[in-house]
PDB file of C-alpha atoms in Angstrom:
ATOM      1  CA  MET A 126      38.353 -45.126 -33.804  1.00  0.00           C
ATOM      2  CA  MET A 127      35.198 -42.822 -33.860  1.00  0.00           C
ATOM      3  CA  SER A 128      35.214 -39.667 -36.659  1.00  0.00           C
ATOM      4  CA  ALA A 129      34.678 -36.237 -34.610  1.00  0.00           C
ATOM      5  CA  LEU A 130      31.778 -35.917 -36.972  1.00  0.00           C
ATOM      6  CA  SER A 131      30.266 -38.872 -35.538  1.00  0.00           C
ATOM      7  CA  SER A 132      26.505 -38.407 -34.835  1.00  0.00           C
ATOM      8  CA  THR A 133      26.905 -41.203 -31.910  1.00  0.00           C
ATOM      9  CA  THR A 134      29.134 -42.542 -29.612  1.00  0.00           C
ATOM     10  CA  PRO A 135      29.527 -46.495 -29.040  1.00  0.00           C
ATOM     11  CA  SER A 136      26.472 -46.684 -26.806  1.00  0.00           C
ATOM     12  CA  GLY A 137      24.356 -44.760 -28.869  1.00  0.00           C
ATOM     13  CA  GLU A 138      23.956 -41.693 -27.559  1.00  0.00           C
ATOM     14  CA  LEU A 139      24.104 -38.467 -29.736  1.00  0.00           C
ATOM     15  CA  SER A 140      27.640 -37.090 -29.973  1.00  0.00           C
ATOM     16  CA  ASP A 141      28.548 -33.976 -27.853  1.00  0.00           C
ATOM     17  CA  ARG A 142      28.737 -32.488 -31.468  1.00  0.00           C
ATOM     18  CA  VAL A 143      25.321 -33.448 -32.029  1.00  0.00           C
ATOM     19  CA  VAL A 144      23.838 -32.144 -28.807  1.00  0.00           C
ATOM     20  CA  ALA A 145      25.877 -28.580 -28.566  1.00  0.00           C
ATOM     21  CA  THR A 146      24.111 -28.341 -32.771  1.00  0.00           C
ATOM     22  CA  LEU A 147      20.523 -29.542 -31.316  1.00  0.00           C
ATOM     23  CA  ARG A 148      21.226 -27.231 -28.439  1.00  0.00           C
ATOM     24  CA  THR A 149      22.022 -24.130 -30.814  1.00  0.00           C
ATOM     25  CA  ALA A 150      19.851 -24.745 -33.068  1.00  0.00           C
ATOM     26  CA  VAL A 151      16.612 -25.871 -31.476  1.00  0.00           C
ATOM     27  CA  PRO A 152      16.315 -22.463 -29.407  1.00  0.00           C
ATOM     28  CA  ALA A 153      17.242 -20.571 -31.989  1.00  0.00           C
ATOM     29  CA  LEU A 154      14.523 -22.014 -34.093  1.00  0.00           C
ATOM     30  CA  TRP A 155      12.089 -21.426 -31.280  1.00  0.00           C
ATOM     31  CA  GLY A 156      13.038 -18.409 -30.669  1.00  0.00           C
ATOM     32  CA  THR A 157      12.451 -17.148 -34.068  1.00  0.00           C
ATOM     33  CA  VAL A 158       9.185 -18.576 -34.232  1.00  0.00           C
ATOM     34  CA  VAL A 159       8.427 -16.636 -30.999  1.00  0.00           C
ATOM     35  CA  ALA A 160       9.362 -13.343 -32.589  1.00  0.00           C
ATOM     36  CA  TRP A 161       7.324 -14.173 -35.560  1.00  0.00           C
ATOM     37  CA  LEU A 162       4.511 -14.932 -33.562  1.00  0.00           C
ATOM     38  CA  LEU A 163       4.952 -11.670 -31.944  1.00  0.00           C
ATOM     39  CA  ALA A 164       4.932 -10.035 -34.856  1.00  0.00           C
ATOM     40  CA  ARG A 165       1.839 -10.999 -36.235  1.00  0.00           C
ATOM     41  CA  LEU A 166       0.338  -9.906 -33.027  1.00  0.00           C
ATOM     42  CA  VAL A 167       0.808  -6.437 -34.267  1.00  0.00           C
ATOM     43  CA  GLY A 168      -2.449  -6.905 -36.042  1.00  0.00           C
ATOM     44  CA  VAL A 169      -4.252  -7.341 -32.956  1.00  0.00           C
ATOM     45  CA  LEU A 170      -2.793  -4.139 -30.765  1.00  0.00           C
ATOM     46  CA  PRO A 171      -4.427  -1.071 -30.771  1.00  0.00           C
ATOM     47  CA  PRO A 172      -3.243   1.746 -33.275  1.00  0.00           C
ATOM     48  CA  ASP A 173      -1.220   3.602 -30.742  1.00  0.00           C
ATOM     49  CA  VAL A 174       0.526   0.784 -30.127  1.00  0.00           C
ATOM     50  CA  ALA A 175       0.872  -1.222 -33.149  1.00  0.00           C
ATOM     51  CA  ASP A 176       1.820   1.858 -35.632  1.00  0.00           C
ATOM     52  CA  PRO A 177       5.181   2.924 -33.480  1.00  0.00           C
ATOM     53  CA  LEU A 178       5.869  -0.993 -33.183  1.00  0.00           C
ATOM     54  CA  ALA A 179       5.516  -1.386 -36.863  1.00  0.00           C
ATOM     55  CA  ALA A 180       7.636   1.381 -37.495  1.00  0.00           C
ATOM     56  CA  ALA A 181       9.999   0.192 -35.121  1.00  0.00           C
ATOM     57  CA  LEU A 182      10.111  -3.139 -37.038  1.00  0.00           C
ATOM     58  CA  GLY A 183      10.373  -1.394 -40.221  1.00  0.00           C
ATOM     59  CA  SER A 184      14.026  -1.714 -40.616  1.00  0.00           C
ATOM     60  CA  ASP A 185      15.942  -4.795 -41.040  1.00  0.00           C
ATOM     61  CA  VAL A 186      18.145  -4.354 -38.252  1.00  0.00           C
ATOM     62  CA  VAL A 187      16.004  -4.056 -35.846  1.00  0.00           C
ATOM     63  CA  VAL A 188      14.155  -7.117 -36.643  1.00  0.00           C
ATOM     64  CA  ALA A 189      17.483  -9.131 -36.711  1.00  0.00           C
ATOM     65  CA  LEU A 190      17.749  -7.556 -32.917  1.00  0.00           C
ATOM     66  CA  VAL A 191      14.822  -8.573 -31.784  1.00  0.00           C
ATOM     67  CA  VAL A 192      15.041 -12.304 -32.651  1.00  0.00           C
ATOM     68  CA  ALA A 193      18.183 -12.433 -31.292  1.00  0.00           C
ATOM     69  CA  VAL A 194      16.669 -11.150 -27.989  1.00  0.00           C
ATOM     70  CA  PHE A 195      14.230 -13.547 -28.557  1.00  0.00           C
ATOM     71  CA  ILE A 196      16.432 -16.542 -29.271  1.00  0.00           C
ATOM     72  CA  ALA A 197      18.787 -15.440 -26.231  1.00  0.00           C
ATOM     73  CA  ALA A 198      15.734 -14.884 -23.905  1.00  0.00           C
ATOM     74  CA  TRP A 199      14.040 -18.318 -24.706  1.00  0.00           C
ATOM     75  CA  TYR A 200      17.485 -20.466 -24.245  1.00  0.00           C
ATOM     76  CA  ALA A 201      17.698 -18.340 -20.958  1.00  0.00           C
ATOM     77  CA  VAL A 202      14.372 -18.816 -19.598  1.00  0.00           C
ATOM     78  CA  TRP A 203      14.308 -22.909 -20.400  1.00  0.00           C
ATOM     79  CA  ARG A 204      18.033 -22.912 -19.108  1.00  0.00           C
ATOM     80  CA  TRP A 205      16.820 -21.637 -16.064  1.00  0.00           C
ATOM     81  CA  ALA A 206      14.060 -24.176 -16.091  1.00  0.00           C
ATOM     82  CA  GLU A 207      15.441 -27.119 -16.903  1.00  0.00           C
ATOM     83  CA  PRO A 208      16.342 -28.507 -13.683  1.00  0.00           C
ATOM     84  CA  HIS A 209      12.421 -28.010 -13.134  1.00  0.00           C
ATOM     85  CA  VAL A 210      10.362 -29.627 -15.811  1.00  0.00           C
ATOM     86  CA  PRO A 211      10.383 -33.262 -17.746  1.00  0.00           C
ATOM     87  CA  ALA A 212      13.458 -34.235 -19.573  1.00  0.00           C
ATOM     88  CA  TRP A 213      11.057 -34.722 -22.741  1.00  0.00           C
ATOM     89  CA  LEU A 214      10.160 -31.008 -22.685  1.00  0.00           C
ATOM     90  CA  VAL A 215      13.459 -30.195 -22.381  1.00  0.00           C
ATOM     91  CA  ARG A 216      14.219 -32.012 -25.345  1.00  0.00           C
ATOM     92  CA  VAL A 217      11.290 -30.382 -27.527  1.00  0.00           C
ATOM     93  CA  VAL A 218      12.522 -26.696 -25.958  1.00  0.00           C
ATOM     94  CA  LEU A 219      16.512 -27.332 -26.467  1.00  0.00           C
ATOM     95  CA  GLY A 220      17.093 -30.123 -28.719  1.00  0.00           C
ATOM     96  CA  SER A 221      18.359 -32.303 -26.155  1.00  0.00           C
ATOM     97  CA  ALA A 222      18.137 -33.353 -22.274  1.00  0.00           C
ATOM     98  CA  ARG A 223      21.651 -33.941 -21.895  1.00  0.00           C
ATOM     99  CA  THR A 224      24.337 -30.995 -21.830  1.00  0.00           C
ATOM    100  CA  PRO A 225      27.557 -31.249 -24.217  1.00  0.00           C
ATOM    101  CA  ALA A 226      30.476 -32.567 -21.899  1.00  0.00           C
ATOM    102  CA  TYR A 227      33.699 -30.698 -22.998  1.00  0.00           C
ATOM    103  CA  ALA A 228      37.489 -31.575 -22.456  1.00  0.00           C
ATOM    104  CA  PRO A 229      39.075 -29.692 -19.822  1.00  0.00           C
ATOM    105  CA  VAL A 230      41.517 -26.662 -20.750  1.00  0.00           C
ATOM    106  CA  THR A 231      44.411 -25.471 -19.174  1.00  0.00           C
ATOM    107  CA  PRO A 232      45.356 -21.504 -18.696  1.00  0.00           C
ATOM    108  CA  ASP A 233      47.037 -21.615 -21.626  1.00  0.00           C
ATOM    109  CA  GLY A 234      44.415 -23.094 -24.102  1.00  0.00           C
ATOM    110  CA  ALA A 235      45.326 -26.593 -24.331  1.00  0.00           C
ATOM    111  CA  VAL A 236      42.976 -29.108 -24.566  1.00  0.00           C
ATOM    112  CA  VAL A 237      43.511 -31.999 -21.592  1.00  0.00           C
ATOM    113  CA  ILE A 238      42.941 -35.338 -22.934  1.00  0.00           C
ATOM    114  CA  THR A 239      41.176 -36.997 -20.498  1.00  0.00           C
ATOM    115  CA  THR A 240      40.511 -40.694 -22.271  1.00  0.00           C
ATOM    116  CA  LEU A 241      42.178 -42.806 -25.025  1.00  0.00           C
ATOM    117  CA  THR A 242      40.731 -45.584 -26.653  1.00  0.00           C
ATOM    118  CA  PRO A 243      43.022 -48.483 -27.524  1.00  0.00           C
ATOM    119  CA  THR A 244      43.375 -47.784 -30.965  1.00  0.00           C
ATOM    120  CA  GLN A 245      44.059 -44.247 -29.989  1.00  0.00           C
ATOM    121  CA  ARG A 246      46.738 -45.206 -27.546  1.00  0.00           C
ATOM    122  CA  THR A 247      48.475 -47.406 -29.866  1.00  0.00           C
ATOM    123  CA  ASP A 248      48.696 -44.925 -32.726  1.00  0.00           C
ATOM    124  CA  LEU A 249      50.520 -42.315 -30.425  1.00  0.00           C
ATOM    125  CA  ALA A 250      52.387 -45.074 -29.012  1.00  0.00           C
ATOM    126  CA  VAL A 251      53.991 -45.671 -32.921  1.00  0.00           C
ATOM    127  CA  LEU A 252      54.159 -41.448 -33.133  1.00  0.00           C
ATOM    128  CA  ARG A 253      55.753 -41.690 -29.817  1.00  0.00           C
ATOM    129  CA  SER A 254      58.341 -44.523 -31.070  1.00  0.00           C
ATOM    130  CA  ALA A 255      59.246 -42.171 -34.133  1.00  0.00           C
ATOM    131  CA  LEU A 256      60.454 -39.136 -32.087  1.00  0.00           C
ATOM    132  CA  ASP A 257      63.845 -38.370 -31.372  1.00  0.00           C
ATOM    133  CA  GLU A 258      64.847 -38.878 -27.730  1.00  0.00           C
ATOM    134  CA  GLY A 259      65.268 -35.475 -26.987  1.00  0.00           C
ATOM    135  CA  ASP A 260      62.112 -34.433 -28.669  1.00  0.00           C
ATOM    136  CA  PRO A 261      59.611 -32.273 -26.234  1.00  0.00           C
ATOM    137  CA  ALA A 262      56.939 -33.953 -28.226  1.00  0.00           C
ATOM    138  CA  ARG A 263      58.109 -37.332 -26.964  1.00  0.00           C
ATOM    139  CA  THR A 264      58.154 -36.358 -23.489  1.00  0.00           C
ATOM    140  CA  ALA A 265      54.447 -34.777 -23.982  1.00  0.00           C
ATOM    141  CA  LEU A 266      53.378 -38.061 -25.389  1.00  0.00           C
ATOM    142  CA  ASP A 267      55.105 -40.059 -22.169  1.00  0.00           C
ATOM    143  CA  ARG A 268      53.030 -37.985 -19.873  1.00  0.00           C
ATOM    144  CA  VAL A 269      49.901 -38.979 -22.418  1.00  0.00           C
ATOM    145  CA  LEU A 270      50.591 -42.784 -22.447  1.00  0.00           C
ATOM    146  CA  GLN A 271      51.029 -43.043 -18.606  1.00  0.00           C
TER     147      GLN A 271
END
């Protein structure tokens, strides 16, 4: 059975967890780099623009906010552009050309199990057999194992 922390699936693809992490971290890195580069450009702006901008960016809170805005903008722009650019470019700017797949969730917040490996099916059958006949968990497992 594969661990939830495995980095690849049995087919050799990156796991959804790794894809989700990459698609969070890589845009954050790019957004941070873009914000840093723009901060460096302040030195080439005319003083009447550069001075107020430098004063505004003198606060750590404002700098953090600006970086967060650039990260969000980077992600939003590239998610919009994603269907229109080659997969290799999406991998560079978003970390993966594949979006992670998430299990469906019921209105009450329960995750819907869509597939089980043979080992998982066997483990659940063993668990089911250990439960009392009237136990609601056994009834739930009956539905899962159908």
